[in-house]
């Protein structure tokens, strides 16, 4: 994934792929429906490998916002969570949801992928796992919850980088949040879009326009989309949340800690010292009109 960036080591330049490779990657338009279909099956296929690769860094019952290691137990971007009804969007293996449950929150974790949720359910059955996090399979663009049913909502790289219509996710989260409720989400920092997905020196030279919103895609030999990651500039993200009636309270751009020597895909100490890798938006639904 583009950068993914987050967790996939795909090469972006189709010309650089071996001729025998059955899959192709590059940039082309991808509609909302085909994007979701492709990503559901991609995350299903990758669920176990993703956990094997990143589970140790994430910790089974921790709430880590990003590869820079910002941990909610110290950052407290969500504020008080005990006794609150909390929605986690794109929860994956639900590490964050279990941490929230351990703090006394009533949590629902939503994810598009049944197999990511199967990993979450398995981790939730460990004897030492904090109980109480409910899991629901759903598309974040159409949340199956009543209006104003959550006090807080959060997402650590869930859903938003992967949908063609993140404005729809913003509207849905705003709808299910009670007035005054906080919505905090982390995404790949938009600036990274301009740079190759490489943890080394090659990842320090911009090769694409930051302003080109054409998604990064992977497709099979028949041209069927198998994966998509969609870019939004910082301004796009702000416009999406403002249009949904949300207010921006803070934009956290975590710096790479000096004692953090690990890498995550294209996130590395080398790049982290120079370029932002993650943007964490802290927002809320206003309590009163407007
Ligand atoms: C990078 S993982 C984030 C999960 C977890 N926070 C982590 O760091 O492992 C992205 C998750 O978003 C989910 N996702 C992608 N598109 C989605 C959508 N439209 N609705 C809900 N979840 C989606 C994927 O299935 C995947 O579990």
PDB file of C-alpha atoms and ligand atoms in Angstrom:
ATOM      1  CA  UNK A   1       0.000   0.000   0.000  1.00  0.00           C
ATOM      2  CA  UNK A   2       1.121   3.279  -0.638  1.00  0.00           C
ATOM      3  CA  UNK A   3       2.499   3.669   2.171  1.00  0.00           C
ATOM      4  CA  UNK A   4       1.291   1.723   3.698  1.00  0.00           C
ATOM      5  CA  UNK A   5       2.645   2.826   3.538  1.00  0.00           C
ATOM      6  CA  UNK A   6       1.422   1.337   6.680  1.00  0.00           C
ATOM      7  CA  UNK A   7       2.135  -2.250   6.324  1.00  0.00           C
ATOM      8  CA  UNK A   8       2.524  -3.523   2.883  1.00  0.00           C
ATOM      9  CA  UNK A   9       5.774  -3.555   1.040  1.00  0.00           C
ATOM     10  CA  UNK A  10       4.319  -3.134  -2.437  1.00  0.00           C
ATOM     11  CA  UNK A  11       6.385  -1.281  -4.997  1.00  0.00           C
ATOM     12  CA  UNK A  12       4.577   1.677  -6.467  1.00  0.00           C
ATOM     13  CA  UNK A  13       6.214   1.940  -9.764  1.00  0.00           C
ATOM     14  CA  UNK A  14       4.600  -0.688 -12.022  1.00  0.00           C
ATOM     15  CA  UNK A  15       7.615  -0.611 -14.298  1.00  0.00           C
ATOM     16  CA  UNK A  16       9.762  -1.768 -11.394  1.00  0.00           C
ATOM     17  CA  UNK A  17       7.744  -4.939 -10.843  1.00  0.00           C
ATOM     18  CA  UNK A  18       9.120  -8.194 -12.216  1.00  0.00           C
ATOM     19  CA  UNK A  19       7.533  -9.044 -15.567  1.00  0.00           C
ATOM     20  CA  UNK A  20       6.226 -12.336 -14.165  1.00  0.00           C
ATOM     21  CA  UNK A  21       4.416 -10.702 -11.264  1.00  0.00           C
ATOM     22  CA  UNK A  22       0.694 -11.326 -11.681  1.00  0.00           C
ATOM     23  CA  UNK A  23      -0.221  -8.154  -9.824  1.00  0.00           C
ATOM     24  CA  UNK A  24       0.227  -4.588 -10.931  1.00  0.00           C
ATOM     25  CA  UNK A  25       0.423  -1.457  -8.891  1.00  0.00           C
ATOM     26  CA  UNK A  26       0.347   2.210  -9.663  1.00  0.00           C
ATOM     27  CA  UNK A  27      -2.046   5.144  -9.689  1.00  0.00           C
ATOM     28  CA  UNK A  28      -5.472   5.290 -11.313  1.00  0.00           C
ATOM     29  CA  UNK A  29      -8.973   6.445 -10.336  1.00  0.00           C
ATOM     30  CA  UNK A  30     -10.903   3.983  -8.146  1.00  0.00           C
ATOM     31  CA  UNK A  31     -14.600   4.404  -7.381  1.00  0.00           C
ATOM     32  CA  UNK A  32     -15.945   4.125  -3.812  1.00  0.00           C
ATOM     33  CA  UNK A  33     -17.668   0.762  -4.347  1.00  0.00           C
ATOM     34  CA  UNK A  34     -14.790  -1.016  -6.041  1.00  0.00           C
ATOM     35  CA  UNK A  35     -12.422   0.425  -3.462  1.00  0.00           C
ATOM     36  CA  UNK A  36     -14.369  -1.070  -0.568  1.00  0.00           C
ATOM     37  CA  UNK A  37     -14.791  -4.419  -2.300  1.00  0.00           C
ATOM     38  CA  UNK A  38     -11.067  -4.620  -3.032  1.00  0.00           C
ATOM     39  CA  UNK A  39      -9.993  -3.532   0.428  1.00  0.00           C
ATOM     40  CA  UNK A  40     -12.359  -5.919   2.196  1.00  0.00           C
ATOM     41  CA  UNK A  41     -10.782  -8.861   0.451  1.00  0.00           C
ATOM     42  CA  UNK A  42      -7.249  -7.431   0.778  1.00  0.00           C
ATOM     43  CA  UNK A  43      -7.601  -7.040   4.550  1.00  0.00           C
ATOM     44  CA  UNK A  44      -9.204 -10.469   4.811  1.00  0.00           C
ATOM     45  CA  UNK A  45      -6.256 -12.018   2.997  1.00  0.00           C
ATOM     46  CA  UNK A  46      -3.663 -10.050   4.969  1.00  0.00           C
ATOM     47  CA  UNK A  47      -5.229 -10.287   8.434  1.00  0.00           C
ATOM     48  CA  UNK A  48      -2.993 -13.009   9.894  1.00  0.00           C
ATOM     49  CA  UNK A  49       0.196 -11.750   8.223  1.00  0.00           C
ATOM     50  CA  UNK A  50      -0.500  -8.213   9.346  1.00  0.00           C
ATOM     51  CA  UNK A  51      -0.879  -9.345  12.926  1.00  0.00           C
ATOM     52  CA  UNK A  52       2.260 -11.497  12.703  1.00  0.00           C
ATOM     53  CA  UNK A  53       4.223  -8.544  11.357  1.00  0.00           C
ATOM     54  CA  UNK A  54       2.929  -5.725  13.519  1.00  0.00           C
ATOM     55  CA  UNK A  55       1.279  -7.340  16.531  1.00  0.00           C
ATOM     56  CA  UNK A  56       4.367  -7.117  18.691  1.00  0.00           C
ATOM     57  CA  UNK A  57       4.822  -3.376  18.117  1.00  0.00           C
ATOM     58  CA  UNK A  58       1.126  -2.671  18.616  1.00  0.00           C
ATOM     59  CA  UNK A  59       0.872  -4.827  21.747  1.00  0.00           C
ATOM     60  CA  UNK A  60      -2.254  -6.896  22.199  1.00  0.00           C
ATOM     61  CA  UNK A  61      -4.027  -4.589  24.618  1.00  0.00           C
ATOM     62  CA  UNK A  62      -2.391  -1.198  24.059  1.00  0.00           C
ATOM     63  CA  UNK A  63      -3.662   1.886  22.270  1.00  0.00           C
ATOM     64  CA  UNK A  64      -0.885   3.042  19.954  1.00  0.00           C
ATOM     65  CA  UNK A  65      -1.816   5.842  17.569  1.00  0.00           C
ATOM     66  CA  UNK A  66       0.969   5.498  15.026  1.00  0.00           C
ATOM     67  CA  UNK A  67       4.386   4.063  14.119  1.00  0.00           C
ATOM     68  CA  UNK A  68       5.992   6.914  16.080  1.00  0.00           C
ATOM     69  CA  UNK A  69       4.636   5.103  19.151  1.00  0.00           C
ATOM     70  CA  UNK A  70       2.272   7.734  20.585  1.00  0.00           C
ATOM     71  CA  UNK A  71       0.469   5.765  23.293  1.00  0.00           C
ATOM     72  CA  UNK A  72      -2.960   6.869  24.471  1.00  0.00           C
ATOM     73  CA  UNK A  73      -2.122   5.881  28.055  1.00  0.00           C
ATOM     74  CA  UNK A  74       0.205   8.904  28.094  1.00  0.00           C
ATOM     75  CA  UNK A  75      -1.139  11.142  25.310  1.00  0.00           C
ATOM     76  CA  UNK A  76      -4.757  11.153  26.571  1.00  0.00           C
ATOM     77  CA  UNK A  77      -6.044  12.650  23.336  1.00  0.00           C
ATOM     78  CA  UNK A  78      -9.470  11.151  24.051  1.00  0.00           C
ATOM     79  CA  UNK A  79      -9.703  12.621  27.549  1.00  0.00           C
ATOM     80  CA  UNK A  80     -11.564  10.634  30.188  1.00  0.00           C
ATOM     81  CA  UNK A  81     -12.804   7.310  28.788  1.00  0.00           C
ATOM     82  CA  UNK A  82     -14.062   5.463  31.897  1.00  0.00           C
ATOM     83  CA  UNK A  83     -17.808   4.962  31.728  1.00  0.00           C
ATOM     84  CA  UNK A  84     -17.995   6.421  28.214  1.00  0.00           C
ATOM     85  CA  UNK A  85     -19.518   4.751  25.163  1.00  0.00           C
ATOM     86  CA  UNK A  86     -16.671   4.629  22.642  1.00  0.00           C
ATOM     87  CA  UNK A  87     -16.644   3.682  18.956  1.00  0.00           C
ATOM     88  CA  UNK A  88     -13.409   2.516  17.332  1.00  0.00           C
ATOM     89  CA  UNK A  89     -13.544   2.870  13.536  1.00  0.00           C
ATOM     90  CA  UNK A  90     -11.512   0.375  11.477  1.00  0.00           C
ATOM     91  CA  UNK A  91     -10.442  -1.425  14.647  1.00  0.00           C
ATOM     92  CA  UNK A  92      -8.508  -4.256  12.959  1.00  0.00           C
ATOM     93  CA  UNK A  93      -7.386  -6.667  15.684  1.00  0.00           C
ATOM     94  CA  UNK A  94      -8.986  -4.284  18.212  1.00  0.00           C
ATOM     95  CA  UNK A  95      -5.938  -3.620  20.360  1.00  0.00           C
ATOM     96  CA  UNK A  96      -7.186  -0.074  21.035  1.00  0.00           C
ATOM     97  CA  UNK A  97     -10.698  -1.280  21.841  1.00  0.00           C
ATOM     98  CA  UNK A  98      -9.385  -3.716  24.442  1.00  0.00           C
ATOM     99  CA  UNK A  99      -7.265  -1.002  26.049  1.00  0.00           C
ATOM    100  CA  UNK A 100     -10.322   1.237  26.212  1.00  0.00           C
ATOM    101  CA  UNK A 101     -12.377  -1.583  27.757  1.00  0.00           C
ATOM    102  CA  UNK A 102      -9.662  -2.087  30.376  1.00  0.00           C
ATOM    103  CA  UNK A 103     -10.016   1.610  31.290  1.00  0.00           C
ATOM    104  CA  UNK A 104     -13.715   1.108  31.953  1.00  0.00           C
ATOM    105  CA  UNK A 105     -15.133   2.306  28.618  1.00  0.00           C
ATOM    106  CA  UNK A 106     -18.053   0.592  26.870  1.00  0.00           C
ATOM    107  CA  UNK A 107     -16.502  -0.063  23.485  1.00  0.00           C
ATOM    108  CA  UNK A 108     -17.660  -1.096  20.051  1.00  0.00           C
ATOM    109  CA  UNK A 109     -14.988  -1.847  17.461  1.00  0.00           C
ATOM    110  CA  UNK A 110     -16.103  -1.702  13.823  1.00  0.00           C
ATOM    111  CA  UNK A 111     -14.186  -3.100  10.884  1.00  0.00           C
ATOM    112  CA  UNK A 112     -14.880  -3.934   7.259  1.00  0.00           C
ATOM    113  CA  UNK A 113     -12.897  -7.176   7.325  1.00  0.00           C
ATOM    114  CA  UNK A 114     -14.351 -10.300   8.906  1.00  0.00           C
ATOM    115  CA  UNK A 115     -10.900 -11.845   9.179  1.00  0.00           C
ATOM    116  CA  UNK A 116      -9.417  -8.837  10.953  1.00  0.00           C
ATOM    117  CA  UNK A 117     -12.308  -9.163  13.396  1.00  0.00           C
ATOM    118  CA  UNK A 118     -11.614 -12.903  13.722  1.00  0.00           C
ATOM    119  CA  UNK A 119      -8.074 -12.020  14.873  1.00  0.00           C
ATOM    120  CA  UNK A 120      -9.628  -9.498  17.259  1.00  0.00           C
ATOM    121  CA  UNK A 121     -12.022 -12.121  18.631  1.00  0.00           C
ATOM    122  CA  UNK A 122      -9.179 -14.610  19.111  1.00  0.00           C
ATOM    123  CA  UNK A 123      -7.091 -12.051  21.016  1.00  0.00           C
ATOM    124  CA  UNK A 124     -10.128 -11.135  23.067  1.00  0.00           C
ATOM    125  CA  UNK A 125     -10.463 -14.772  24.229  1.00  0.00           C
ATOM    126  CA  UNK A 126      -7.008 -14.854  25.880  1.00  0.00           C
ATOM    127  CA  UNK A 127      -7.487 -15.371  29.624  1.00  0.00           C
ATOM    128  CA  UNK A 128      -5.605 -12.160  30.395  1.00  0.00           C
ATOM    129  CA  UNK A 129      -7.460 -10.041  27.806  1.00  0.00           C
ATOM    130  CA  UNK A 130      -9.667  -7.269  29.117  1.00  0.00           C
ATOM    131  CA  UNK A 131     -13.251  -8.174  28.288  1.00  0.00           C
ATOM    132  CA  UNK A 132     -16.037  -5.937  27.174  1.00  0.00           C
ATOM    133  CA  UNK A 133     -15.179  -4.795  23.650  1.00  0.00           C
ATOM    134  CA  UNK A 134     -17.980  -5.628  21.219  1.00  0.00           C
ATOM    135  CA  UNK A 135     -17.024  -6.233  17.581  1.00  0.00           C
ATOM    136  CA  UNK A 136     -19.189  -5.338  14.596  1.00  0.00           C
ATOM    137  CA  UNK A 137     -18.483  -5.922  10.922  1.00  0.00           C
ATOM    138  CA  UNK A 138     -19.501  -2.832   8.982  1.00  0.00           C
ATOM    139  CA  UNK A 139     -18.325  -0.295   6.449  1.00  0.00           C
ATOM    140  CA  UNK A 140     -17.354   2.938   8.210  1.00  0.00           C
ATOM    141  CA  UNK A 141     -19.227   4.845   5.502  1.00  0.00           C
ATOM    142  CA  UNK A 142     -22.560   3.398   6.705  1.00  0.00           C
ATOM    143  CA  UNK A 143     -22.369   2.849  10.430  1.00  0.00           C
ATOM    144  CA  UNK A 144     -25.156   0.624  11.797  1.00  0.00           C
ATOM    145  CA  UNK A 145     -25.805   2.736  14.905  1.00  0.00           C
ATOM    146  CA  UNK A 146     -28.397   5.224  16.046  1.00  0.00           C
ATOM    147  CA  UNK A 147     -27.758   8.950  16.025  1.00  0.00           C
ATOM    148  CA  UNK A 148     -25.853  10.272  19.051  1.00  0.00           C
ATOM    149  CA  UNK A 149     -25.163   6.806  20.471  1.00  0.00           C
ATOM    150  CA  UNK A 150     -21.463   7.317  21.352  1.00  0.00           C
ATOM    151  CA  UNK A 151     -19.651   9.716  23.687  1.00  0.00           C
ATOM    152  CA  UNK A 152     -16.315   9.320  21.894  1.00  0.00           C
ATOM    153  CA  UNK A 153     -14.988   7.938  18.630  1.00  0.00           C
ATOM    154  CA  UNK A 154     -11.456   7.060  17.609  1.00  0.00           C
ATOM    155  CA  UNK A 155      -9.463   5.489  14.832  1.00  0.00           C
ATOM    156  CA  UNK A 156      -5.782   4.594  14.518  1.00  0.00           C
ATOM    157  CA  UNK A 157      -5.225   4.381  10.760  1.00  0.00           C
ATOM    158  CA  UNK A 158      -8.564   2.605  10.391  1.00  0.00           C
ATOM    159  CA  UNK A 159     -10.766   3.012   7.320  1.00  0.00           C
ATOM    160  CA  UNK A 160      -9.994   6.680   6.508  1.00  0.00           C
ATOM    161  CA  UNK A 161      -6.808   6.174   4.455  1.00  0.00           C
ATOM    162  CA  UNK A 162      -8.545   3.444   2.486  1.00  0.00           C
ATOM    163  CA  UNK A 163     -11.872   4.880   1.371  1.00  0.00           C
ATOM    164  CA  UNK A 164     -12.514   6.996  -1.716  1.00  0.00           C
ATOM    165  CA  UNK A 165     -15.115   9.041   0.162  1.00  0.00           C
ATOM    166  CA  UNK A 166     -13.747   9.859   3.626  1.00  0.00           C
ATOM    167  CA  UNK A 167     -16.210  12.781   3.815  1.00  0.00           C
ATOM    168  CA  UNK A 168     -18.903  10.120   4.160  1.00  0.00           C
ATOM    169  CA  UNK A 169     -17.048   8.539   7.115  1.00  0.00           C
ATOM    170  CA  UNK A 170     -16.829  11.980   8.745  1.00  0.00           C
ATOM    171  CA  UNK A 171     -20.570  12.499   8.349  1.00  0.00           C
ATOM    172  CA  UNK A 172     -21.340   9.073   9.766  1.00  0.00           C
ATOM    173  CA  UNK A 173     -19.079   9.495  12.775  1.00  0.00           C
ATOM    174  CA  UNK A 174     -20.535  12.979  13.405  1.00  0.00           C
ATOM    175  CA  UNK A 175     -24.034  11.490  13.232  1.00  0.00           C
ATOM    176  CA  UNK A 176     -23.408   8.702  15.768  1.00  0.00           C
ATOM    177  CA  UNK A 177     -21.504  10.996  18.150  1.00  0.00           C
ATOM    178  CA  UNK A 178     -23.495  12.798  20.797  1.00  0.00           C
ATOM    179  CA  UNK A 179     -23.219  16.602  20.751  1.00  0.00           C
ATOM    180  CA  UNK A 180     -20.020  17.534  22.561  1.00  0.00           C
ATOM    181  CA  UNK A 181     -18.440  14.173  21.786  1.00  0.00           C
ATOM    182  CA  UNK A 182     -14.822  13.916  20.683  1.00  0.00           C
ATOM    183  CA  UNK A 183     -13.575  12.201  17.488  1.00  0.00           C
ATOM    184  CA  UNK A 184      -9.852  11.572  17.277  1.00  0.00           C
ATOM    185  CA  UNK A 185      -8.240   9.830  14.320  1.00  0.00           C
ATOM    186  CA  UNK A 186      -4.759   9.194  12.993  1.00  0.00           C
ATOM    187  CA  UNK A 187      -3.844   8.881   9.332  1.00  0.00           C
ATOM    188  CA  UNK A 188      -0.680   8.847   7.287  1.00  0.00           C
ATOM    189  CA  UNK A 189       0.599  12.409   7.182  1.00  0.00           C
ATOM    190  CA  UNK A 190      -0.510  13.756   3.768  1.00  0.00           C
ATOM    191  CA  UNK A 191       2.967  15.125   3.032  1.00  0.00           C
ATOM    192  CA  UNK A 192       4.214  11.542   2.743  1.00  0.00           C
ATOM    193  CA  UNK A 193       2.198  11.090  -0.445  1.00  0.00           C
ATOM    194  CA  UNK A 194       4.822  12.986  -2.407  1.00  0.00           C
ATOM    195  CA  UNK A 195       7.647  10.651  -1.347  1.00  0.00           C
ATOM    196  CA  UNK A 196       8.532   7.069  -2.341  1.00  0.00           C
ATOM    197  CA  UNK A 197       7.482   4.396   0.119  1.00  0.00           C
ATOM    198  CA  UNK A 198      11.028   3.675   1.160  1.00  0.00           C
ATOM    199  CA  UNK A 199      12.456   3.753   4.704  1.00  0.00           C
ATOM    200  CA  UNK A 200      15.921   4.599   3.383  1.00  0.00           C
ATOM    201  CA  UNK A 201      17.442   7.666   1.740  1.00  0.00           C
ATOM    202  CA  UNK A 202      15.356   7.164  -1.414  1.00  0.00           C
ATOM    203  CA  UNK A 203      12.324   7.970   0.719  1.00  0.00           C
ATOM    204  CA  UNK A 204      13.582  11.513   1.267  1.00  0.00           C
ATOM    205  CA  UNK A 205      13.197  12.837  -2.262  1.00  0.00           C
ATOM    206  CA  UNK A 206       9.747  13.920  -3.455  1.00  0.00           C
ATOM    207  CA  UNK A 207       8.731  12.209  -6.682  1.00  0.00           C
ATOM    208  CA  UNK A 208       4.984  12.883  -6.881  1.00  0.00           C
ATOM    209  CA  UNK A 209       2.818  15.919  -6.556  1.00  0.00           C
ATOM    210  CA  UNK A 210       1.348  16.348  -3.105  1.00  0.00           C
ATOM    211  CA  UNK A 211      -1.700  17.751  -4.907  1.00  0.00           C
ATOM    212  CA  UNK A 212      -2.342  14.702  -7.103  1.00  0.00           C
ATOM    213  CA  UNK A 213      -5.256  12.860  -5.474  1.00  0.00           C
ATOM    214  CA  UNK A 214      -5.184   9.895  -7.861  1.00  0.00           C
ATOM    215  CA  UNK A 215      -5.256   6.858  -5.550  1.00  0.00           C
ATOM    216  CA  UNK A 216      -2.534   4.283  -5.242  1.00  0.00           C
ATOM    217  CA  UNK A 217      -3.961   0.957  -6.463  1.00  0.00           C
ATOM    218  CA  UNK A 218      -3.061  -2.639  -6.976  1.00  0.00           C
ATOM    219  CA  UNK A 219      -4.919  -4.752  -9.511  1.00  0.00           C
ATOM    220  CA  UNK A 220      -4.799  -8.250 -10.921  1.00  0.00           C
ATOM    221  CA  UNK A 221      -4.020  -9.157 -14.507  1.00  0.00           C
ATOM    222  CA  UNK A 222      -7.653  -8.637 -15.479  1.00  0.00           C
ATOM    223  CA  UNK A 223      -7.571  -5.075 -14.222  1.00  0.00           C
ATOM    224  CA  UNK A 224      -9.738  -5.881 -11.214  1.00  0.00           C
ATOM    225  CA  UNK A 225      -8.847  -3.709  -8.260  1.00  0.00           C
ATOM    226  CA  UNK A 226      -7.329  -5.687  -5.373  1.00  0.00           C
ATOM    227  CA  UNK A 227      -6.265  -2.803  -3.109  1.00  0.00           C
ATOM    228  CA  UNK A 228      -6.609   0.984  -2.972  1.00  0.00           C
ATOM    229  CA  UNK A 229      -5.313   3.763  -0.817  1.00  0.00           C
ATOM    230  CA  UNK A 230      -6.668   7.273  -1.264  1.00  0.00           C
ATOM    231  CA  UNK A 231      -4.825  10.525  -0.656  1.00  0.00           C
ATOM    232  CA  UNK A 232      -6.219  13.660   0.938  1.00  0.00           C
ATOM    233  CA  UNK A 233      -4.250  16.815   1.473  1.00  0.00           C
ATOM    234  CA  UNK A 234      -4.302  18.416   4.908  1.00  0.00           C
ATOM    235  CA  UNK A 235      -6.796  20.967   3.585  1.00  0.00           C
ATOM    236  CA  UNK A 236      -9.038  18.194   2.233  1.00  0.00           C
ATOM    237  CA  UNK A 237      -9.115  16.524   5.636  1.00  0.00           C
ATOM    238  CA  UNK A 238     -10.024  19.780   7.353  1.00  0.00           C
ATOM    239  CA  UNK A 239     -12.744  20.504   4.779  1.00  0.00           C
ATOM    240  CA  UNK A 240     -14.187  16.989   5.216  1.00  0.00           C
ATOM    241  CA  UNK A 241     -14.550  17.373   8.936  1.00  0.00           C
ATOM    242  CA  UNK A 242     -15.840  20.945   8.804  1.00  0.00           C
ATOM    243  CA  UNK A 243     -18.443  19.897   6.208  1.00  0.00           C
ATOM    244  CA  UNK A 244     -19.580  17.167   8.613  1.00  0.00           C
ATOM    245  CA  UNK A 245     -20.219  19.815  11.287  1.00  0.00           C
ATOM    246  CA  UNK A 246     -17.132  18.922  13.347  1.00  0.00           C
ATOM    247  CA  UNK A 247     -14.637  21.292  14.950  1.00  0.00           C
ATOM    248  CA  UNK A 248     -10.884  20.842  14.808  1.00  0.00           C
ATOM    249  CA  UNK A 249      -9.254  21.225  18.233  1.00  0.00           C
ATOM    250  CA  UNK A 250      -5.726  20.041  17.548  1.00  0.00           C
ATOM    251  CA  UNK A 251      -3.562  18.557  14.835  1.00  0.00           C
ATOM    252  CA  UNK A 252      -0.781  16.449  16.333  1.00  0.00           C
ATOM    253  CA  UNK A 253       2.258  15.732  14.160  1.00  0.00           C
ATOM    254  CA  UNK A 254       4.285  13.309  16.295  1.00  0.00           C
ATOM    255  CA  UNK A 255       8.045  13.635  16.102  1.00  0.00           C
ATOM    256  CA  UNK A 256      10.155  10.511  15.893  1.00  0.00           C
ATOM    257  CA  UNK A 257      11.432   9.727  19.427  1.00  0.00           C
ATOM    258  CA  UNK A 258      15.227   9.712  19.738  1.00  0.00           C
ATOM    259  CA  UNK A 259      15.140   6.319  21.481  1.00  0.00           C
ATOM    260  CA  UNK A 260      12.862   4.683  18.886  1.00  0.00           C
ATOM    261  CA  UNK A 261      15.125   2.635  16.637  1.00  0.00           C
ATOM    262  CA  UNK A 262      12.526   0.392  15.007  1.00  0.00           C
ATOM    263  CA  UNK A 263      10.906   0.752  11.606  1.00  0.00           C
ATOM    264  CA  UNK A 264       7.401   0.100  10.352  1.00  0.00           C
ATOM    265  CA  UNK A 265       7.281  -0.344   6.604  1.00  0.00           C
ATOM    266  CA  UNK A 266       8.469   2.982   5.243  1.00  0.00           C
ATOM    267  CA  UNK A 267       8.408   4.649   8.668  1.00  0.00           C
ATOM    268  CA  UNK A 268      11.972   4.733   9.931  1.00  0.00           C
ATOM    269  CA  UNK A 269      14.156   6.795  12.256  1.00  0.00           C
ATOM    270  CA  UNK A 270      15.919   8.261   9.202  1.00  0.00           C
ATOM    271  CA  UNK A 271      12.740   9.603   7.625  1.00  0.00           C
ATOM    272  CA  UNK A 272      11.039  10.307  10.936  1.00  0.00           C
ATOM    273  CA  UNK A 273      13.725  12.791  11.926  1.00  0.00           C
ATOM    274  CA  UNK A 274      13.071  14.814   8.757  1.00  0.00           C
ATOM    275  CA  UNK A 275       9.494  14.274   7.596  1.00  0.00           C
ATOM    276  CA  UNK A 276       6.202  13.954   9.461  1.00  0.00           C
ATOM    277  CA  UNK A 277       4.772  10.440   9.158  1.00  0.00           C
ATOM    278  CA  UNK A 278       1.461  10.706  10.977  1.00  0.00           C
ATOM    279  CA  UNK A 279      -1.262  13.302  11.467  1.00  0.00           C
ATOM    280  CA  UNK A 280      -3.598  12.902  14.449  1.00  0.00           C
ATOM    281  CA  UNK A 281      -6.736  15.039  14.232  1.00  0.00           C
ATOM    282  CA  UNK A 282      -8.489  15.894  17.488  1.00  0.00           C
ATOM    283  CA  UNK A 283     -12.029  17.074  16.748  1.00  0.00           C
ATOM    284  CA  UNK A 284     -15.433  17.315  18.406  1.00  0.00           C
ATOM    285  CA  UNK A 285     -19.078  17.642  17.500  1.00  0.00           C
ATOM    286  CA  UNK A 286     -20.234  21.003  18.852  1.00  0.00           C
ATOM    287  CA  UNK A 287     -22.679  20.785  21.740  1.00  0.00           C
ATOM    288  CA  UNK A 288     -24.919  23.561  20.468  1.00  0.00           C
ATOM    289  CA  UNK A 289     -26.126  24.669  17.054  1.00  0.00           C
ATOM    290  CA  UNK A 290     -23.325  25.639  14.688  1.00  0.00           C
TER     291      UNK A 290
HETATM  292  C1  LIG B   1      -4.127  -0.192   9.273  1.00  0.00           C
HETATM  293  S1  LIG B   1      -5.461  -1.124   9.898  1.00  0.00           S
HETATM  294  C2  LIG B   1      -5.799  -0.241  11.384  1.00  0.00           C
HETATM  295  C3  LIG B   1      -6.205  -1.183  12.489  1.00  0.00           C
HETATM  296  C4  LIG B   1      -5.471  -0.993  13.787  1.00  0.00           C
HETATM  297  N1  LIG B   1      -5.675   0.312  14.344  1.00  0.00           N
HETATM  298  C5  LIG B   1      -4.008  -1.260  13.575  1.00  0.00           C
HETATM  299  O1  LIG B   1      -3.195  -0.349  13.676  1.00  0.00           O
HETATM  300  O2  LIG B   1      -3.681  -2.418  13.306  1.00  0.00           O
HETATM  301  C6  LIG B   1      -6.776  -0.575   8.838  1.00  0.00           C
HETATM  302  C7  LIG B   1      -8.091  -1.236   9.141  1.00  0.00           C
HETATM  303  O3  LIG B   1      -9.117  -0.476   8.469  1.00  0.00           O
HETATM  304  C8  LIG B   1     -10.092  -1.400   8.012  1.00  0.00           C
HETATM  305  N2  LIG B   1     -10.916  -0.773   6.965  1.00  0.00           N
HETATM  306  C9  LIG B   1     -10.550  -0.473   5.691  1.00  0.00           C
HETATM  307  N3  LIG B   1     -11.585   0.089   5.032  1.00  0.00           N
HETATM  308  C10 LIG B   1     -12.621   0.137   5.909  1.00  0.00           C
HETATM  309  C11 LIG B   1     -13.975   0.600   5.824  1.00  0.00           C
HETATM  310  N4  LIG B   1     -14.463   1.121   4.690  1.00  0.00           N
HETATM  311  N5  LIG B   1     -14.762   0.496   6.919  1.00  0.00           N
HETATM  312  C12 LIG B   1     -14.279  -0.043   8.073  1.00  0.00           C
HETATM  313  N6  LIG B   1     -13.019  -0.500   8.205  1.00  0.00           N
HETATM  314  C13 LIG B   1     -12.189  -0.416   7.142  1.00  0.00           C
HETATM  315  C14 LIG B   1      -9.285  -2.583   7.556  1.00  0.00           C
HETATM  316  O4  LIG B   1     -10.061  -3.753   7.442  1.00  0.00           O
HETATM  317  C15 LIG B   1      -8.203  -2.662   8.630  1.00  0.00           C
HETATM  318  O5  LIG B   1      -8.566  -3.528   9.673  1.00  0.00           O
END
